[in-house]
Amino acid sequence: MAAALKRAYLAVYNWAVFSGWAQVLYYAVTTLLRSGHQDVYAAVERPLQLAQTAAVLEIIHGLVGLVRSPISATLPQIGSRLFVTWGILWSFPETTTHILVSSLVISWSITEIIRYSFFGTKELLGSAPSWLQWLRYSSFLIMYPTGISSELGLIYIALEYIKASEKYSFRLPNAWNYSFDYFYASIMVLLIYVPGSPHMYTYMLGQRKKALSKSKTM
Amino acid sequence: MKVSVVSRSGREVVKGGIQLSDDAKVADLQEAIHAKTKKYYPARQRLTLPVQPGKSGKPVVLNQKASLSDYCEKGSGSLTVVFKDLGPQVYYSTLFFWEYVGPLFIYPIFYYLPVYKYFGYEGERVIHPVQTYAMYYFCFHYFKRIMETFFVHRFSHATSPVSNVFRNCAYYWTFGAYIAYYCNHPLYTPVSDLQMKIGFGIGIVCQIANFYCHILLRNLRSPTGSGGYQIPCGFLFNIVTCANYTTEIYQWLGFNIATQTVAGYVFLAVAAAIMTNWALGKHSRLRKLFDGKDGRPKYPRRWVILPPFL
């Protein structure tokens, strides 16, 4: 009974977030064709924010043991996504007309459409067709570099607006002797990408090896 | 007897195995492996019994002081052990020294030297009394830790992987600098005199209590370091398993009440989380070991680390 409930919940979750990302890709492509890259963000903003923020649930799924993914892989991934979605794009509209927004949302949405349909199919049918599994464990080979470059580019572009606006920053003196500088914090995030990206990429390479060799021996 | 030494993938680590006398101990095997392989000194070796196919659970780790015959398959005069290289090792005392010496020097750098000039704060700096007391308190704390490392603690596993030196030093030194930066800042806002006294008072009392806990823990182990677990008792250990962690956490709380910085409280939260993780492990290990069966005492009901919460 509990197992069936878990499967039903995960199936619903995965297909719901899938439809969010499908919308993002659809609006992004149609806007690019109809007007231009500067309007892409406005078209995708709502489904993007919804679908991306829903991923916070995945951290909880991992913590309570609903899924097997290690938190060391999900936390940095979701962290960087939320930082870019809310901390850069939503907070600094000056960045949203840049062409990197298009490459960003297209990279993200293609990856996520494949990923959520893969898991959604597994939950519904017990297994996923091998072509979908191949896609899930191969698309990152291109999408990670394009997505990560877009994220880095947008964070870098935002830096001058972050510094000028003083947004999210606290200055001394205050009773709790605390200060926070969003500009320097953003630079730290950029630096974390240096060891972080190879870590994520090699993690996925390992997962790919495990998954695709397993299906061969079956 | 003949011992064959294989890696986890089945490859022979020592070709042809090792011949030892029937009453040889595990330590003798470790010495022999070291002699044959040159680079794997005993502290780097993790020797386990092979896991039976189909059985799950953690493999049995060979106890250094035990006889090899204890682990032999019944009757046969031979033994197979699985070898894992733990990587280059350092003594725990080395590791602790380096992690603690950082904050000991870093904090006074922020107090004595004109560091804040480089952060853009020119001009004279007024030093509040609390900042001076905080510096003495913080430095004494890490000095105490170093002294305990060399003169008080008795370690169960003598070594730790070298990579832990970098990881642990990064943790202590970064947090040390983070706290020192705010506590010694030219724009630091002190709390009331009363709050400062209460904070440091709690801190000092808890540091003394913490020291006493360490003495009690030391006396649980014999000087030869024969290891093994005992039920801790006496003083606060009667009510909480990891009283040493408890007093450490409350000691930092005292420091933070006196100095009031978010940086200090962040450090407290992270340190408490790490110690809680350890405490849960220790508590469950002790409860499993002292289950009240076969003449063993039953582990009494106690708080794990932080009464009244856990």
PDB file of C-alpha atoms in Angstrom, chain B residues 154-287:
ATOM      1  CA  ARG B 154      43.687   8.781  24.550  1.00  0.00           C
ATOM      2  CA  PHE B 155      42.844   8.013  20.945  1.00  0.00           C
ATOM      3  CA  SER B 156      41.120   4.797  19.815  1.00  0.00           C
ATOM      4  CA  HIS B 157      42.280   4.824  16.200  1.00  0.00           C
ATOM      5  CA  ALA B 158      45.765   6.285  16.200  1.00  0.00           C
ATOM      6  CA  THR B 159      45.578   7.770  12.697  1.00  0.00           C
ATOM      7  CA  SER B 160      43.440   9.690  10.240  1.00  0.00           C
ATOM      8  CA  PRO B 161      43.778  10.115   6.443  1.00  0.00           C
ATOM      9  CA  VAL B 162      46.044  12.985   5.405  1.00  0.00           C
ATOM     10  CA  SER B 163      43.253  14.563   3.359  1.00  0.00           C
ATOM     11  CA  ASN B 164      41.433  15.270   6.611  1.00  0.00           C
ATOM     12  CA  VAL B 165      44.185  17.721   7.541  1.00  0.00           C
ATOM     13  CA  PHE B 166      43.202  19.973   4.652  1.00  0.00           C
ATOM     14  CA  ARG B 167      39.492  19.576   5.175  1.00  0.00           C
ATOM     15  CA  ASN B 168      39.587  20.142   8.943  1.00  0.00           C
ATOM     16  CA  CYS B 169      42.056  23.036   8.789  1.00  0.00           C
ATOM     17  CA  ALA B 170      39.860  24.716   6.165  1.00  0.00           C
ATOM     18  CA  TYR B 171      36.906  24.408   8.548  1.00  0.00           C
ATOM     19  CA  TYR B 172      38.623  25.689  11.701  1.00  0.00           C
ATOM     20  CA  TRP B 173      40.815  28.327  10.114  1.00  0.00           C
ATOM     21  CA  THR B 174      38.045  29.789   7.930  1.00  0.00           C
ATOM     22  CA  PHE B 175      35.580  29.982  10.805  1.00  0.00           C
ATOM     23  CA  GLY B 176      38.315  31.379  13.062  1.00  0.00           C
ATOM     24  CA  ALA B 177      38.965  34.189  10.582  1.00  0.00           C
ATOM     25  CA  TYR B 178      35.238  34.733   9.993  1.00  0.00           C
ATOM     26  CA  ILE B 179      34.542  35.193  13.716  1.00  0.00           C
ATOM     27  CA  ALA B 180      37.737  37.172  14.367  1.00  0.00           C
ATOM     28  CA  TYR B 181      36.856  39.594  11.558  1.00  0.00           C
ATOM     29  CA  TYR B 182      33.546  40.581  13.139  1.00  0.00           C
ATOM     30  CA  CYS B 183      34.610  40.481  16.786  1.00  0.00           C
ATOM     31  CA  ASN B 184      37.528  42.847  16.204  1.00  0.00           C
ATOM     32  CA  HIS B 185      35.887  45.113  13.638  1.00  0.00           C
ATOM     33  CA  PRO B 186      36.270  48.883  14.075  1.00  0.00           C
ATOM     34  CA  LEU B 187      32.464  49.162  13.789  1.00  0.00           C
ATOM     35  CA  TYR B 188      31.830  46.413  16.378  1.00  0.00           C
ATOM     36  CA  THR B 189      28.872  47.083  18.692  1.00  0.00           C
ATOM     37  CA  PRO B 190      29.355  45.635  22.195  1.00  0.00           C
ATOM     38  CA  VAL B 191      26.504  44.251  24.303  1.00  0.00           C
ATOM     39  CA  SER B 192      25.718  45.407  27.851  1.00  0.00           C
ATOM     40  CA  ASP B 193      28.256  44.803  30.568  1.00  0.00           C
ATOM     41  CA  LEU B 194      25.902  42.404  32.344  1.00  0.00           C
ATOM     42  CA  GLN B 195      25.322  40.330  29.216  1.00  0.00           C
ATOM     43  CA  MET B 196      29.048  40.126  28.611  1.00  0.00           C
ATOM     44  CA  LYS B 197      29.682  38.912  32.158  1.00  0.00           C
ATOM     45  CA  ILE B 198      26.909  36.320  31.951  1.00  0.00           C
ATOM     46  CA  GLY B 199      28.233  35.081  28.615  1.00  0.00           C
ATOM     47  CA  PHE B 200      31.848  34.716  29.656  1.00  0.00           C
ATOM     48  CA  GLY B 201      30.756  33.295  33.012  1.00  0.00           C
ATOM     49  CA  ILE B 202      28.806  30.494  31.306  1.00  0.00           C
ATOM     50  CA  GLY B 203      31.700  29.954  28.934  1.00  0.00           C
ATOM     51  CA  ILE B 204      34.320  29.608  31.642  1.00  0.00           C
ATOM     52  CA  VAL B 205      32.206  27.274  33.757  1.00  0.00           C
ATOM     53  CA  CYS B 206      31.507  25.078  30.744  1.00  0.00           C
ATOM     54  CA  GLN B 207      35.149  25.009  29.686  1.00  0.00           C
ATOM     55  CA  ILE B 208      36.109  23.779  33.143  1.00  0.00           C
ATOM     56  CA  ALA B 209      33.330  21.196  32.995  1.00  0.00           C
ATOM     57  CA  ASN B 210      34.479  20.197  29.527  1.00  0.00           C
ATOM     58  CA  PHE B 211      38.022  19.692  30.792  1.00  0.00           C
ATOM     59  CA  TYR B 212      36.739  17.492  33.607  1.00  0.00           C
ATOM     60  CA  CYS B 213      34.741  15.449  31.084  1.00  0.00           C
ATOM     61  CA  HIS B 214      37.911  14.865  29.099  1.00  0.00           C
ATOM     62  CA  ILE B 215      39.718  13.668  32.229  1.00  0.00           C
ATOM     63  CA  LEU B 216      36.891  11.230  32.927  1.00  0.00           C
ATOM     64  CA  LEU B 217      36.947   9.930  29.359  1.00  0.00           C
ATOM     65  CA  ARG B 218      40.712   9.513  29.534  1.00  0.00           C
ATOM     66  CA  ASN B 219      40.401   7.368  32.618  1.00  0.00           C
ATOM     67  CA  LEU B 220      37.997   5.045  30.815  1.00  0.00           C
ATOM     68  CA  ARG B 221      40.886   3.897  28.667  1.00  0.00           C
ATOM     69  CA  SER B 222      44.012   2.164  29.892  1.00  0.00           C
ATOM     70  CA  PRO B 223      47.404   3.718  29.099  1.00  0.00           C
ATOM     71  CA  THR B 224      48.286   0.898  26.690  1.00  0.00           C
ATOM     72  CA  GLY B 225      45.350   2.013  24.594  1.00  0.00           C
ATOM     73  CA  SER B 226      43.792  -1.428  24.479  1.00  0.00           C
ATOM     74  CA  GLY B 227      40.685   0.307  23.220  1.00  0.00           C
ATOM     75  CA  GLY B 228      37.294  -1.197  23.633  1.00  0.00           C
ATOM     76  CA  TYR B 229      34.271   0.672  24.881  1.00  0.00           C
ATOM     77  CA  GLN B 230      33.177   1.331  28.420  1.00  0.00           C
ATOM     78  CA  ILE B 231      29.998   2.907  29.696  1.00  0.00           C
ATOM     79  CA  PRO B 232      30.986   6.486  30.584  1.00  0.00           C
ATOM     80  CA  CYS B 233      29.946   7.459  34.083  1.00  0.00           C
ATOM     81  CA  GLY B 234      30.462  10.120  36.664  1.00  0.00           C
ATOM     82  CA  PHE B 235      29.645  13.826  36.643  1.00  0.00           C
ATOM     83  CA  LEU B 236      27.451  14.795  33.691  1.00  0.00           C
ATOM     84  CA  PHE B 237      27.979  11.469  31.958  1.00  0.00           C
ATOM     85  CA  ASN B 238      25.417  10.011  34.310  1.00  0.00           C
ATOM     86  CA  ILE B 239      22.691  11.902  32.511  1.00  0.00           C
ATOM     87  CA  VAL B 240      24.058  12.498  29.010  1.00  0.00           C
ATOM     88  CA  THR B 241      26.157  10.220  26.835  1.00  0.00           C
ATOM     89  CA  CYS B 242      28.290  12.880  25.168  1.00  0.00           C
ATOM     90  CA  ALA B 243      28.666  15.318  28.031  1.00  0.00           C
ATOM     91  CA  ASN B 244      31.964  16.476  26.550  1.00  0.00           C
ATOM     92  CA  TYR B 245      30.148  17.711  23.426  1.00  0.00           C
ATOM     93  CA  THR B 246      27.393  19.212  25.565  1.00  0.00           C
ATOM     94  CA  THR B 247      29.823  21.337  27.554  1.00  0.00           C
ATOM     95  CA  GLU B 248      31.659  22.330  24.370  1.00  0.00           C
ATOM     96  CA  ILE B 249      28.452  23.555  22.732  1.00  0.00           C
ATOM     97  CA  TYR B 250      27.333  25.495  25.801  1.00  0.00           C
ATOM     98  CA  GLN B 251      30.812  26.951  26.106  1.00  0.00           C
ATOM     99  CA  TRP B 252      30.537  28.439  22.602  1.00  0.00           C
ATOM    100  CA  LEU B 253      27.047  29.657  23.467  1.00  0.00           C
ATOM    101  CA  GLY B 254      28.583  31.570  26.372  1.00  0.00           C
ATOM    102  CA  PHE B 255      31.145  33.135  24.042  1.00  0.00           C
ATOM    103  CA  ASN B 256      28.392  34.175  21.649  1.00  0.00           C
ATOM    104  CA  ILE B 257      26.207  35.643  24.363  1.00  0.00           C
ATOM    105  CA  ALA B 258      29.146  37.807  25.356  1.00  0.00           C
ATOM    106  CA  THR B 259      30.239  38.834  21.858  1.00  0.00           C
ATOM    107  CA  GLN B 260      26.956  38.690  19.900  1.00  0.00           C
ATOM    108  CA  THR B 261      27.976  38.149  16.292  1.00  0.00           C
ATOM    109  CA  VAL B 262      26.003  36.253  13.649  1.00  0.00           C
ATOM    110  CA  ALA B 263      29.328  34.727  12.563  1.00  0.00           C
ATOM    111  CA  GLY B 264      29.793  33.223  16.040  1.00  0.00           C
ATOM    112  CA  TYR B 265      26.270  31.817  16.097  1.00  0.00           C
ATOM    113  CA  VAL B 266      26.671  30.316  12.606  1.00  0.00           C
ATOM    114  CA  PHE B 267      29.812  28.566  13.840  1.00  0.00           C
ATOM    115  CA  LEU B 268      27.929  27.364  16.917  1.00  0.00           C
ATOM    116  CA  ALA B 269      25.132  25.933  14.771  1.00  0.00           C
ATOM    117  CA  VAL B 270      27.495  24.104  12.404  1.00  0.00           C
ATOM    118  CA  ALA B 271      29.678  22.784  15.236  1.00  0.00           C
ATOM    119  CA  ALA B 272      26.609  21.606  17.151  1.00  0.00           C
ATOM    120  CA  ALA B 273      25.283  19.820  14.060  1.00  0.00           C
ATOM    121  CA  ILE B 274      28.594  18.019  13.510  1.00  0.00           C
ATOM    122  CA  MET B 275      28.863  17.001  17.167  1.00  0.00           C
ATOM    123  CA  THR B 276      25.250  15.876  17.233  1.00  0.00           C
ATOM    124  CA  ASN B 277      25.974  13.607  14.282  1.00  0.00           C
ATOM    125  CA  TRP B 278      28.915  12.076  16.169  1.00  0.00           C
ATOM    126  CA  ALA B 279      26.948  11.834  19.387  1.00  0.00           C
ATOM    127  CA  LEU B 280      24.093   9.923  17.723  1.00  0.00           C
ATOM    128  CA  GLY B 281      26.619   7.447  16.370  1.00  0.00           C
ATOM    129  CA  LYS B 282      28.356   7.021  19.714  1.00  0.00           C
ATOM    130  CA  HIS B 283      25.106   6.690  21.617  1.00  0.00           C
ATOM    131  CA  SER B 284      23.726   4.000  19.310  1.00  0.00           C
ATOM    132  CA  ARG B 285      27.068   2.143  19.293  1.00  0.00           C
ATOM    133  CA  LEU B 286      27.086   2.061  23.089  1.00  0.00           C
ATOM    134  CA  ARG B 287      23.446   0.979  23.273  1.00  0.00           C
TER     135      ARG B 287
END
